[in-house]
CSV table of C-alpha atoms and ligand atoms in Angstrom, one decimal:
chain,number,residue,atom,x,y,z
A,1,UNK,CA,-23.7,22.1,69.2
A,2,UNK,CA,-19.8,22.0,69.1
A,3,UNK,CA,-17.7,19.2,67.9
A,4,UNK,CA,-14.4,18.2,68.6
A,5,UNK,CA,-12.6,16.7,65.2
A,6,UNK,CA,-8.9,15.6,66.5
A,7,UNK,CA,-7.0,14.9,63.2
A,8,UNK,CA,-9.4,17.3,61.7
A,9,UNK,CA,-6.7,18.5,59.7
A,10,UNK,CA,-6.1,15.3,57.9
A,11,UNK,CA,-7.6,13.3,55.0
A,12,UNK,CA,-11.1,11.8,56.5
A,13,UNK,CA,-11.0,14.1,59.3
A,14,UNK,CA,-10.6,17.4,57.2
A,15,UNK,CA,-13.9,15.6,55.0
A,16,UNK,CA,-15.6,15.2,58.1
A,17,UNK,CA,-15.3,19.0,59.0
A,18,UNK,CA,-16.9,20.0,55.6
A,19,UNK,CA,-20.0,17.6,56.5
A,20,UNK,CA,-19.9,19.0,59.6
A,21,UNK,CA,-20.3,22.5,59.3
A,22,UNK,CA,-22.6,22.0,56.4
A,23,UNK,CA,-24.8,20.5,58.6
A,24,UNK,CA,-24.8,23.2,61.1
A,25,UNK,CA,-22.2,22.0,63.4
A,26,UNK,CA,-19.5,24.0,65.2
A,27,UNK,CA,-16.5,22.7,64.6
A,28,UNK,CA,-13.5,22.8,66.4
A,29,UNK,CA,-10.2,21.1,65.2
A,30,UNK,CA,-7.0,19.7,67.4
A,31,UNK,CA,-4.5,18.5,65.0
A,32,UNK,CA,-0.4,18.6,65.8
A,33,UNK,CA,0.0,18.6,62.1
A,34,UNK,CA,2.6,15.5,61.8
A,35,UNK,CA,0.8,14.2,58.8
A,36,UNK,CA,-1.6,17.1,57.3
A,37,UNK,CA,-1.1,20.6,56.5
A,38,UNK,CA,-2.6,23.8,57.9
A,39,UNK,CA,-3.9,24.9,54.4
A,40,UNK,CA,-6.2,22.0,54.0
A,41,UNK,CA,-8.3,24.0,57.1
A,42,UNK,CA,-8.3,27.3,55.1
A,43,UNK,CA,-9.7,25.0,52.3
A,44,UNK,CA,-12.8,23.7,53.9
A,45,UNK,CA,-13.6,26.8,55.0
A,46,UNK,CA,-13.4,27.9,51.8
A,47,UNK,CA,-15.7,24.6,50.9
A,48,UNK,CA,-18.1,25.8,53.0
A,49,UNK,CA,-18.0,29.1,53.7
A,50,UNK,CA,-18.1,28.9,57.3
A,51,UNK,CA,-15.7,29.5,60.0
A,52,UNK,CA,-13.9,26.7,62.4
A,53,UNK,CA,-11.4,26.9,64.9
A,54,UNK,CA,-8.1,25.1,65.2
A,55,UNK,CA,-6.2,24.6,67.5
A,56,UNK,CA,-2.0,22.7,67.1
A,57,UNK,CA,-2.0,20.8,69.7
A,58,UNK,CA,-1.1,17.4,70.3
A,59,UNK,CA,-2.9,14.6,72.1
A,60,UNK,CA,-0.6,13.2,74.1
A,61,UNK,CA,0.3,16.8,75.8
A,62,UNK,CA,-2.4,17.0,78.6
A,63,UNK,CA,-1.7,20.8,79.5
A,64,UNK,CA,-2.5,22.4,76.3
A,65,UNK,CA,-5.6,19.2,75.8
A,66,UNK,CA,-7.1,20.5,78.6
A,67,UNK,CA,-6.7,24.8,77.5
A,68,UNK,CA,-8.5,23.8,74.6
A,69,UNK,CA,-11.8,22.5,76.7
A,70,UNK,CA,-11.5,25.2,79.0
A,71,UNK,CA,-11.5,27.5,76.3
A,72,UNK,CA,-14.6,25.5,74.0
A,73,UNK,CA,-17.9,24.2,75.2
A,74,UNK,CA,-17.3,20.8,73.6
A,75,UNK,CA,-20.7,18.8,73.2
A,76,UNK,CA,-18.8,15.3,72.0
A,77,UNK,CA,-15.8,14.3,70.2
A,78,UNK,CA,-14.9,12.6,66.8
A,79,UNK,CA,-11.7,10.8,67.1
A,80,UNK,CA,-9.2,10.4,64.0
A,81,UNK,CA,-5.8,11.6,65.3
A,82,UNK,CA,-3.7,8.3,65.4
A,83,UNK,CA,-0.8,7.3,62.9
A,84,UNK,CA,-2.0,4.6,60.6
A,85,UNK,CA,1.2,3.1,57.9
A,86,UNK,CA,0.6,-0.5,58.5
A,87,UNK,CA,4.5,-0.7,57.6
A,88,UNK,CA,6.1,1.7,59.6
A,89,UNK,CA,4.4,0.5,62.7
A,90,UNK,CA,5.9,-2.9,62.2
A,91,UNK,CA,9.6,-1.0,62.3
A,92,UNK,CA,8.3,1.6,64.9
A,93,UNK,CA,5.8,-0.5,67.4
A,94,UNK,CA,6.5,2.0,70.3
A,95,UNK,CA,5.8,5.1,68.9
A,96,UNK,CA,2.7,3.9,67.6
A,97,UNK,CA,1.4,2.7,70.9
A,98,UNK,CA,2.4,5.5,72.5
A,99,UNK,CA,0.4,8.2,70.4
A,100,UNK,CA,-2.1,6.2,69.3
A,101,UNK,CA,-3.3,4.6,72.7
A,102,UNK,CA,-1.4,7.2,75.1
A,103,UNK,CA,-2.9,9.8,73.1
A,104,UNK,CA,-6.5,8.4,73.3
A,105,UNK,CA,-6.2,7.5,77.1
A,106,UNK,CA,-5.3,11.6,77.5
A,107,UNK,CA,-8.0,12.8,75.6
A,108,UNK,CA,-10.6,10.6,77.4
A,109,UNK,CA,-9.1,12.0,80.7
A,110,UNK,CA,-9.7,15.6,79.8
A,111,UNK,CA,-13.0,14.5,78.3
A,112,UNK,CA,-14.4,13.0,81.6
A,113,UNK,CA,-13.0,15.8,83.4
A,114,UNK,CA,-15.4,18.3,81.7
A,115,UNK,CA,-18.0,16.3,81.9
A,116,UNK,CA,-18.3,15.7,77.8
A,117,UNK,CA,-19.0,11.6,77.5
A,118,UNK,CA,-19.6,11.1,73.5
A,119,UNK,CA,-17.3,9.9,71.3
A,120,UNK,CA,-17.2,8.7,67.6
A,121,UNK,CA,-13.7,6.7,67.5
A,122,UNK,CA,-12.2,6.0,63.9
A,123,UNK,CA,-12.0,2.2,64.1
A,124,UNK,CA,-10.7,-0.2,60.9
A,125,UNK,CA,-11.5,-3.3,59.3
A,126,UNK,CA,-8.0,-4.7,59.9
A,127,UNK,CA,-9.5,-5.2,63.4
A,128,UNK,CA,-11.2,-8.5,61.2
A,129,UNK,CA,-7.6,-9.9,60.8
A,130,UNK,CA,-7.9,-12.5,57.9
A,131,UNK,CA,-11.8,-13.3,58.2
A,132,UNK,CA,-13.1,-16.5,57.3
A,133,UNK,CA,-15.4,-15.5,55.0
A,134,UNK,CA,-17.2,-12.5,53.3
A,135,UNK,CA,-19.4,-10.2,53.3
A,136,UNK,CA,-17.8,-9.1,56.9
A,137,UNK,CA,-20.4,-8.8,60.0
A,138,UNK,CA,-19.6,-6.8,63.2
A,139,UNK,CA,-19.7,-9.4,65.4
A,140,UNK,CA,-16.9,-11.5,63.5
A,141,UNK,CA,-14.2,-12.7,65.2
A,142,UNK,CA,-11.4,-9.6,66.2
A,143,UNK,CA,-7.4,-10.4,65.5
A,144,UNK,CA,-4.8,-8.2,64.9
A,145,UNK,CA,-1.4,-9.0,62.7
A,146,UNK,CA,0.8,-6.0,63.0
A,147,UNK,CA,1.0,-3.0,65.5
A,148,UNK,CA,-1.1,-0.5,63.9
A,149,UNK,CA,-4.1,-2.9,64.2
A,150,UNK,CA,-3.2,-4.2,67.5
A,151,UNK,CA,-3.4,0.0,68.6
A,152,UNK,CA,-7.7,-0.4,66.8
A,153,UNK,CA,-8.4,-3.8,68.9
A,154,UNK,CA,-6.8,-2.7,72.1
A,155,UNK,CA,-8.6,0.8,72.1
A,156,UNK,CA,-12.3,-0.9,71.2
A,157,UNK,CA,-11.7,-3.0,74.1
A,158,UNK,CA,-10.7,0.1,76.4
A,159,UNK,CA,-14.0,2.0,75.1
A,160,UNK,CA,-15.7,-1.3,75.9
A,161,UNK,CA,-14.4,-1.1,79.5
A,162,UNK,CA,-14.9,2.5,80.0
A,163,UNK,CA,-18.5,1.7,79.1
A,164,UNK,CA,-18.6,-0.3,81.9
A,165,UNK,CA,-16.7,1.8,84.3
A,166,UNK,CA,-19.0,4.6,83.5
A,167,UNK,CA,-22.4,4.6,81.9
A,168,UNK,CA,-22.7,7.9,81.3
A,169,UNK,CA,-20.4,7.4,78.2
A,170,UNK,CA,-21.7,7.3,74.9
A,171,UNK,CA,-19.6,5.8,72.4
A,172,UNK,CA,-19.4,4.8,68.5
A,173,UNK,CA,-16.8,3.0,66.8
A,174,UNK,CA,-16.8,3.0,63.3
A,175,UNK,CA,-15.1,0.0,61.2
A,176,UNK,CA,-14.1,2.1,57.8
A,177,UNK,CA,-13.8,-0.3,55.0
A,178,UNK,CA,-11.0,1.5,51.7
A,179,UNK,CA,-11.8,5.0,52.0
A,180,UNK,CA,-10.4,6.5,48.6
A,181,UNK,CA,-11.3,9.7,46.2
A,182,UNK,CA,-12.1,13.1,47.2
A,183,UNK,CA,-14.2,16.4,48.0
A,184,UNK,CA,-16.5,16.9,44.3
A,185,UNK,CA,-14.2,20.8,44.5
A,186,UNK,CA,-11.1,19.4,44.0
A,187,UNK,CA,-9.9,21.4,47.1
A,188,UNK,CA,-9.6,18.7,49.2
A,189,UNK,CA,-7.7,15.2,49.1
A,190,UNK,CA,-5.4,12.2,50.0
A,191,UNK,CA,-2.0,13.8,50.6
A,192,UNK,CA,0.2,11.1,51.6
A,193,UNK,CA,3.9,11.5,52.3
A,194,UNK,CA,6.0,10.1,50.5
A,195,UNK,CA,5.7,7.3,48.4
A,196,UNK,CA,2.0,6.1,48.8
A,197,UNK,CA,1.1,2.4,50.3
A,198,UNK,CA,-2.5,2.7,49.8
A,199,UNK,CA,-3.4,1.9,46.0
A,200,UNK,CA,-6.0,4.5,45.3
A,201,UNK,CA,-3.3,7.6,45.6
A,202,UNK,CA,-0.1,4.9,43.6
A,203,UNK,CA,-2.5,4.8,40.8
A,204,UNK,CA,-3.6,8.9,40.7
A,205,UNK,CA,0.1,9.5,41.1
A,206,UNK,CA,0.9,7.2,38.1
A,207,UNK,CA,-1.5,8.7,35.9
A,208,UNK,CA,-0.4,12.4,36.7
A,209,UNK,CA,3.5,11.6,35.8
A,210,UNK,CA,4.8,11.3,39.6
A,211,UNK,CA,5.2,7.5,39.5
A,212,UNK,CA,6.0,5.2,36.5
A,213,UNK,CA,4.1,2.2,36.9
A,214,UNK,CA,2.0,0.2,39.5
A,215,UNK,CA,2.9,-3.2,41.1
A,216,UNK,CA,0.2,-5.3,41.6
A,217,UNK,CA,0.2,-7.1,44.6
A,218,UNK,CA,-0.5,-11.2,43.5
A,219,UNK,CA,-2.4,-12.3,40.3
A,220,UNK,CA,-3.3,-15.8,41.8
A,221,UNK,CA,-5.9,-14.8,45.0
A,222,UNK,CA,-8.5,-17.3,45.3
A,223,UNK,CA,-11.0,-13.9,43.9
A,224,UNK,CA,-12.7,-13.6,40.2
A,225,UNK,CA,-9.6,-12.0,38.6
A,226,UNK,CA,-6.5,-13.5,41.0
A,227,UNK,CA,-6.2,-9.5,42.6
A,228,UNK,CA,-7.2,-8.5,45.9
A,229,UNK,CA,-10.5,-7.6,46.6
A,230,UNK,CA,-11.6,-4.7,48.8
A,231,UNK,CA,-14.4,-2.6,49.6
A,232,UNK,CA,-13.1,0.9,48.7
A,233,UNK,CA,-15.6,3.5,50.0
A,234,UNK,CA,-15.8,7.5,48.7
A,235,UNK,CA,-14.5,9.4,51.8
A,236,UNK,CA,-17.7,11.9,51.8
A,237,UNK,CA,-19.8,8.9,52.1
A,238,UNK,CA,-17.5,8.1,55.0
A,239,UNK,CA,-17.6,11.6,56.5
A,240,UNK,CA,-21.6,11.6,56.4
A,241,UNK,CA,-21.3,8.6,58.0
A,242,UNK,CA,-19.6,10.2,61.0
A,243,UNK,CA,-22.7,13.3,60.8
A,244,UNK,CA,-25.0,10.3,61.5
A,245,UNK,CA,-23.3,8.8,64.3
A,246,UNK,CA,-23.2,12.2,65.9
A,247,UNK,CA,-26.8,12.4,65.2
A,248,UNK,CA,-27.2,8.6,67.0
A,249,UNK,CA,-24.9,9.6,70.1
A,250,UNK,CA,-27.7,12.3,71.3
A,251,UNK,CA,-30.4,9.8,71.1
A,252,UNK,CA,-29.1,5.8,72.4
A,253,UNK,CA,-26.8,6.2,75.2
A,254,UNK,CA,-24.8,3.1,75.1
A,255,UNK,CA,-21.6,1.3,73.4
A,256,UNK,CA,-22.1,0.7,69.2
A,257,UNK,CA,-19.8,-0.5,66.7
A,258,UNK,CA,-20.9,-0.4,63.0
A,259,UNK,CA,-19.3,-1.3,59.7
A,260,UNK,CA,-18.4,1.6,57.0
A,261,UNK,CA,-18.5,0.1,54.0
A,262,UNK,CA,-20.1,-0.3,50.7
A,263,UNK,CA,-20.9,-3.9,50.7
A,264,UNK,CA,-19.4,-4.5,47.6
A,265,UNK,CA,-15.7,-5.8,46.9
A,266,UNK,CA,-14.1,-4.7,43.8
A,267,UNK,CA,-11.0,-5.9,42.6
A,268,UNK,CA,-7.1,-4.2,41.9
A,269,UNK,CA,-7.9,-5.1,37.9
A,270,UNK,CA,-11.5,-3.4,38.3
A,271,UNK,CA,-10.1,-0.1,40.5
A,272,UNK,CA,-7.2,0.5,37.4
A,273,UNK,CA,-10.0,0.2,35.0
A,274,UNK,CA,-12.1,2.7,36.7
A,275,UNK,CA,-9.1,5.0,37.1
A,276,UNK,CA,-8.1,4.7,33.6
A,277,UNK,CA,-12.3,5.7,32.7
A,278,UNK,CA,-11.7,8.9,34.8
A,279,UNK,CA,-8.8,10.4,33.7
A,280,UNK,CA,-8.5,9.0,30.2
A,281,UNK,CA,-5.3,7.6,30.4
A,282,UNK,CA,-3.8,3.7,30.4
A,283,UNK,CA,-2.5,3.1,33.7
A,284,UNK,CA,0.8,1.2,33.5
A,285,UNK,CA,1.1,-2.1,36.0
A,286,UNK,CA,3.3,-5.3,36.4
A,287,UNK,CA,2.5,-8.1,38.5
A,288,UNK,CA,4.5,-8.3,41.8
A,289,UNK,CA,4.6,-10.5,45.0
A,290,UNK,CA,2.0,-10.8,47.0
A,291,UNK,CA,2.0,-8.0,49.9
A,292,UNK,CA,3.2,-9.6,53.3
A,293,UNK,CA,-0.1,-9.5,55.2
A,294,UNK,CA,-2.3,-9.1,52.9
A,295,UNK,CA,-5.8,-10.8,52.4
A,296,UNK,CA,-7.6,-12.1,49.3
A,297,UNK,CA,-10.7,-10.4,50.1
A,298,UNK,CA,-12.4,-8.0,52.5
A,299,UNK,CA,-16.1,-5.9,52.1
A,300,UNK,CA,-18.5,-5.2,54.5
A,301,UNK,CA,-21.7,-6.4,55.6
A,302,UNK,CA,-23.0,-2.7,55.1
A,303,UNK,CA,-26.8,-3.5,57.0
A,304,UNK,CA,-26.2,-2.6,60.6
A,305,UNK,CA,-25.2,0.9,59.6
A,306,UNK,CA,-28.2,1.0,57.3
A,307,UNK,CA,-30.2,-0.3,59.9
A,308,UNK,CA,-29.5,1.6,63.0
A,309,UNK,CA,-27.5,4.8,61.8
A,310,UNK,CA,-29.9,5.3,58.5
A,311,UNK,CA,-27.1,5.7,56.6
A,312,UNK,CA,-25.8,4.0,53.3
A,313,UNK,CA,-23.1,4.6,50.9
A,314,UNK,CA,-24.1,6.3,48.0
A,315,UNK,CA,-21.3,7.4,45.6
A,316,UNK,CA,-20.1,4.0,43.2
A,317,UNK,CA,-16.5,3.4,42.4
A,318,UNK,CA,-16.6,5.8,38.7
A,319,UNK,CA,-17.6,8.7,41.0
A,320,UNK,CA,-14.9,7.7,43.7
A,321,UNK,CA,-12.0,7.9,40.7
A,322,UNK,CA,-13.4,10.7,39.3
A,323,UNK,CA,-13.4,13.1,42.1
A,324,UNK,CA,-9.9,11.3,43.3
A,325,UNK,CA,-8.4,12.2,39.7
A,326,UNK,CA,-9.8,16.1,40.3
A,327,UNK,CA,-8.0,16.3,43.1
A,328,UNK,CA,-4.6,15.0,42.0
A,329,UNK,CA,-4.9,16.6,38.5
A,330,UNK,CA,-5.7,19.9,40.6
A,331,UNK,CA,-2.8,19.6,43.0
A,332,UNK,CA,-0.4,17.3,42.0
A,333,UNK,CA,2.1,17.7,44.9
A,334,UNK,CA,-1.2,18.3,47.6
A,335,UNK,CA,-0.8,20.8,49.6
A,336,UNK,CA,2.7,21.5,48.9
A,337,UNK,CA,0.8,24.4,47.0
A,338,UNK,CA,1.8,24.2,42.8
A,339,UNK,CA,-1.7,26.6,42.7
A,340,UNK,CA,-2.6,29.6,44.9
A,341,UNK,CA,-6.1,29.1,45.6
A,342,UNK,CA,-7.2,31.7,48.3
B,1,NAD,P1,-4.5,11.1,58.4
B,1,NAD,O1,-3.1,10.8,58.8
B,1,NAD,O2,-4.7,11.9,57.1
B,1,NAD,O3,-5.2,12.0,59.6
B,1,NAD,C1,-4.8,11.8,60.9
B,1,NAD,C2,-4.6,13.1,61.5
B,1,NAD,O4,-4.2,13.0,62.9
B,1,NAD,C3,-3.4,13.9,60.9
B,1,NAD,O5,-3.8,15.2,60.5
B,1,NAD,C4,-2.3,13.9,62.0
B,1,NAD,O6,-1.5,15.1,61.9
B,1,NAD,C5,-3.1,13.9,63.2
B,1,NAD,N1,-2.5,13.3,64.4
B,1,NAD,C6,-1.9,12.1,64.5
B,1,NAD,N2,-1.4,11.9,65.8
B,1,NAD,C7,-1.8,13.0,66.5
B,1,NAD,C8,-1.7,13.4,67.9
B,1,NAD,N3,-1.0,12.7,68.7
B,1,NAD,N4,-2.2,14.6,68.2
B,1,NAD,C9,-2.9,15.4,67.4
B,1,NAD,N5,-3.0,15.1,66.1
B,1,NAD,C10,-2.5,13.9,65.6
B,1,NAD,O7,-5.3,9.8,58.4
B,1,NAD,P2,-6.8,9.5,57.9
B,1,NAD,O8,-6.7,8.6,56.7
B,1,NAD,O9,-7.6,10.7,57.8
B,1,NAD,O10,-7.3,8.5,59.1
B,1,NAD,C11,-8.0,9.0,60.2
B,1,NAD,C12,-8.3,7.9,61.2
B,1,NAD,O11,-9.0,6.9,60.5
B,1,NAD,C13,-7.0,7.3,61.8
B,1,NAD,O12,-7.3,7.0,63.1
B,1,NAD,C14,-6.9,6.0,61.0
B,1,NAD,O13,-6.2,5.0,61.7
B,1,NAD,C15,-8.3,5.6,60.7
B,1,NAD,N6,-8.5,4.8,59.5
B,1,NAD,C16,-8.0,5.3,58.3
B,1,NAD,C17,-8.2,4.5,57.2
B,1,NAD,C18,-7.7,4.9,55.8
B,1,NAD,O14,-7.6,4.1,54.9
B,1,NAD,N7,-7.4,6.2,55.6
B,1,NAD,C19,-8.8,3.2,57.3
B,1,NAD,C20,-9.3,2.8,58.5
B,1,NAD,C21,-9.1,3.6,59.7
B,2,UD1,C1,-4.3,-1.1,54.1
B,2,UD1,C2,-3.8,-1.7,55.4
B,2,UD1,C3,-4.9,-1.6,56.4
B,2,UD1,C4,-5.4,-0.2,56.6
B,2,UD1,C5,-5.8,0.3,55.2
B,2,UD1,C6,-6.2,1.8,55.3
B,2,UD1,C7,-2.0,-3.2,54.9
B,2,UD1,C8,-1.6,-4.6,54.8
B,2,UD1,N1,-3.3,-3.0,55.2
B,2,UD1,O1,-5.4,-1.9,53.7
B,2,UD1,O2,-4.5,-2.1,57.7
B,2,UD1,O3,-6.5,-0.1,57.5
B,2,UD1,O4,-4.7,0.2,54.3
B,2,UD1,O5,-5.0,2.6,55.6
B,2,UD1,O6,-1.2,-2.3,54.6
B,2,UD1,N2,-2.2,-3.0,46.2
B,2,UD1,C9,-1.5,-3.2,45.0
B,2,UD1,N3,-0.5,-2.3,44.8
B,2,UD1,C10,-0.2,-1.3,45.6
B,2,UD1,C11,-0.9,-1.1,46.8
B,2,UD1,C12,-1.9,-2.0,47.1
B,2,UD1,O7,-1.8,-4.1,44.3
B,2,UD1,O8,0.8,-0.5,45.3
B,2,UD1,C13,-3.4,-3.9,46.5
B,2,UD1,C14,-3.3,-4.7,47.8
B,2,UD1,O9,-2.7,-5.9,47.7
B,2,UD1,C15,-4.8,-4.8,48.1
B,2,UD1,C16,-5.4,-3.6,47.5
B,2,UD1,O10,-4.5,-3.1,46.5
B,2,UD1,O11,-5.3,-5.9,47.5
B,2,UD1,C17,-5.7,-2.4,48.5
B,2,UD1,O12,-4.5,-2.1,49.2
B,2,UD1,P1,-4.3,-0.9,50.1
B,2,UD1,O13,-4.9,0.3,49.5
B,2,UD1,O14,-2.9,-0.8,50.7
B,2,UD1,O15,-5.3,-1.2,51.3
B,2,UD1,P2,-5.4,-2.5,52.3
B,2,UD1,O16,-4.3,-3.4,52.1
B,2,UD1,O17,-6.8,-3.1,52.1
């Protein structure tokens, strides 16, 4: 069975491709590279010592979308390619509309025109806007506050009418909690550009010299310590999560969405502790602002996945900064290569 991994190339989706092909899968990746690396692909076959094929091309150009499923017998379709800085699509709305919704519309397009009707579509918990309360359920109420998120809710809402255009499509969107940490090699990581937004890489990048010190984001959130609370999930949890709900599209036709989470929050004061147990080192802070959009606390209501997908998240927070600091202490500039590997 062959699978289609657009943004296969980048940090969940390049996971994914390792759980994939140890399972058994063929893999096929369509990636136009504008935030990963080619190398990464030459590393997870190196992971698992299986081939893949790869193909730059980007969503949004139909021609070349299309080549690719003439060329591959494509079974069904996991769908990461998107852009996904919360703050850049505040200062650059159209551009993420237009390749993260244009780009989906194409694919489904080509999909339906070779008859291949199952998707697994990279969803987020900022479709939960500022929820009332926690643990966070599927059927919560859905907002958006910034562009990015808006791009999430309006494509679950154009599955959900596909769905009902067509029932021959089979489709699962997963909600992914705070993916952080990496592949137990070391090969294979978070390689954001730039100065990173998400905590999990500020912190590596502190405690391996690149950054001098982290800014916490508030000190006085209505949560056990005052910091934001978040349910930060180990990305090959995540990726097995995405072998299962291949494994559920073959059996229950239908439309799904399911949490990926942990189920438990942890704290900013809690995730520099664990860090600082990983790689032996303090990790320098100061207390900042609160972020502008930010929420006290998010984590999942994990049970539905459990449940239905029979799949739960096994690695805990040390393991998460462990393999995170392998990775960064390995390659501190990613996969701007400071070590020839192959
Ligand atoms: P990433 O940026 O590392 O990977 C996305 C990949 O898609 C990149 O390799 C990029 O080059 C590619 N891409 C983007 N637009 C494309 C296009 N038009 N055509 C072809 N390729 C394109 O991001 P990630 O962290 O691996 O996230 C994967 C998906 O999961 C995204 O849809 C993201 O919104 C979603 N998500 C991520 C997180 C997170 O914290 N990382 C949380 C929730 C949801
Ligand atoms: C952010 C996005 C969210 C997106 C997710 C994954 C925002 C507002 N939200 O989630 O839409 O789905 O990334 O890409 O950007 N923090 C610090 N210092 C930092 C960075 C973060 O204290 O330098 C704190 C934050 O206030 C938060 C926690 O760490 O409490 C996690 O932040 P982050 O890693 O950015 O993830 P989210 O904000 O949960």
């Amino acid at each position: 069975m062959t699978i289609l991994v657009t943004g296969g190339a980048g940090y969940i989706g390049s996971h994914t491709c390792v759980e994939l092909l140890n399972t058994g899968y063929d893999v096929v990746v369509v990636d136009n590279l504008c935030n990963s690396k080619e190398e990464v692909l030459h590393r997870v076959k190196k992971i698992t010592g299986k081939e893949l094929k790869f193909y730059k091309v980007d969503l949004v150009n139909k021609a070349e979308l299309t080549e690719v499923f003439r060329k591959e017998k494509i079974d069904a379709v996991i769908h990461f390619a998107g852009l996904k800085a919360v703050g850049e699509s505040v200062s650059k709305p159209l551009e993420y509309y237009y390749n993260n919704i244009t780009g989906t519309l194409i694919l489904c397009e080509v999909m339906m025109e070779f008859g291949v009707y199952n998707i697994v579509f990279s969803s987020s918990a900022t479709v939960y806007g500022n929820p009332a309360t926690v643990p966070i359920r599927e059927d919560f109420p859905l907002s958006a506050t910034n562009p990015y998120g808006r791009t999430k809710l309006m494509l679950e809402e154009i599955f959900r009418d596909l769905y009902q255009s067509d029932r021959r499509w089979n489709i699962v969107m997963l909600r992914y909690f705070n993916p952080i940490g990496a592949h137990k090699t070391g090969l294979i990581g978070e390689d954001p550009k730039g100065i990173p937004n998400n905590i999990a890489p500020y912190i590596t990048q502190v405690a391996v010299g690149k950054l001098d010190i982290l800014g916490v984001f508030g000190d006085d959130y209505d949560t056990p310590d005052g910091s934001g609370v978040r349910d930060y999930i180990h990305v090959v949890d995540l990726s097995i999560g995405h072998v299962k709900a291949i494994e559920h599209i073959q059996h229950n036709p239908g439309i799904v969405v399911y949490n990926l989470g942990t189920g438990k929050g942890y704290s900013v004061f809690d995730l520099i502790k664990a860090f600082s147990k990983a790689c032996r080192k303090d990790i320098p802070y100061v207390i900042k602002p609160r972020r502008v959009g930010d929420i006290a606390a998010c984590y999942a209501e994990p049970s539905l996945a459990r449940k239905e997908l029979h799949w739960s998240a096994q690695r805990d927070l040390d393991e998460m900064c462990e393999d995170a600091w392998r990775w960064q202490s390995n390659y501190p500039n990613g996969y701007q290569n400071d070590k020839e590997i192959l």
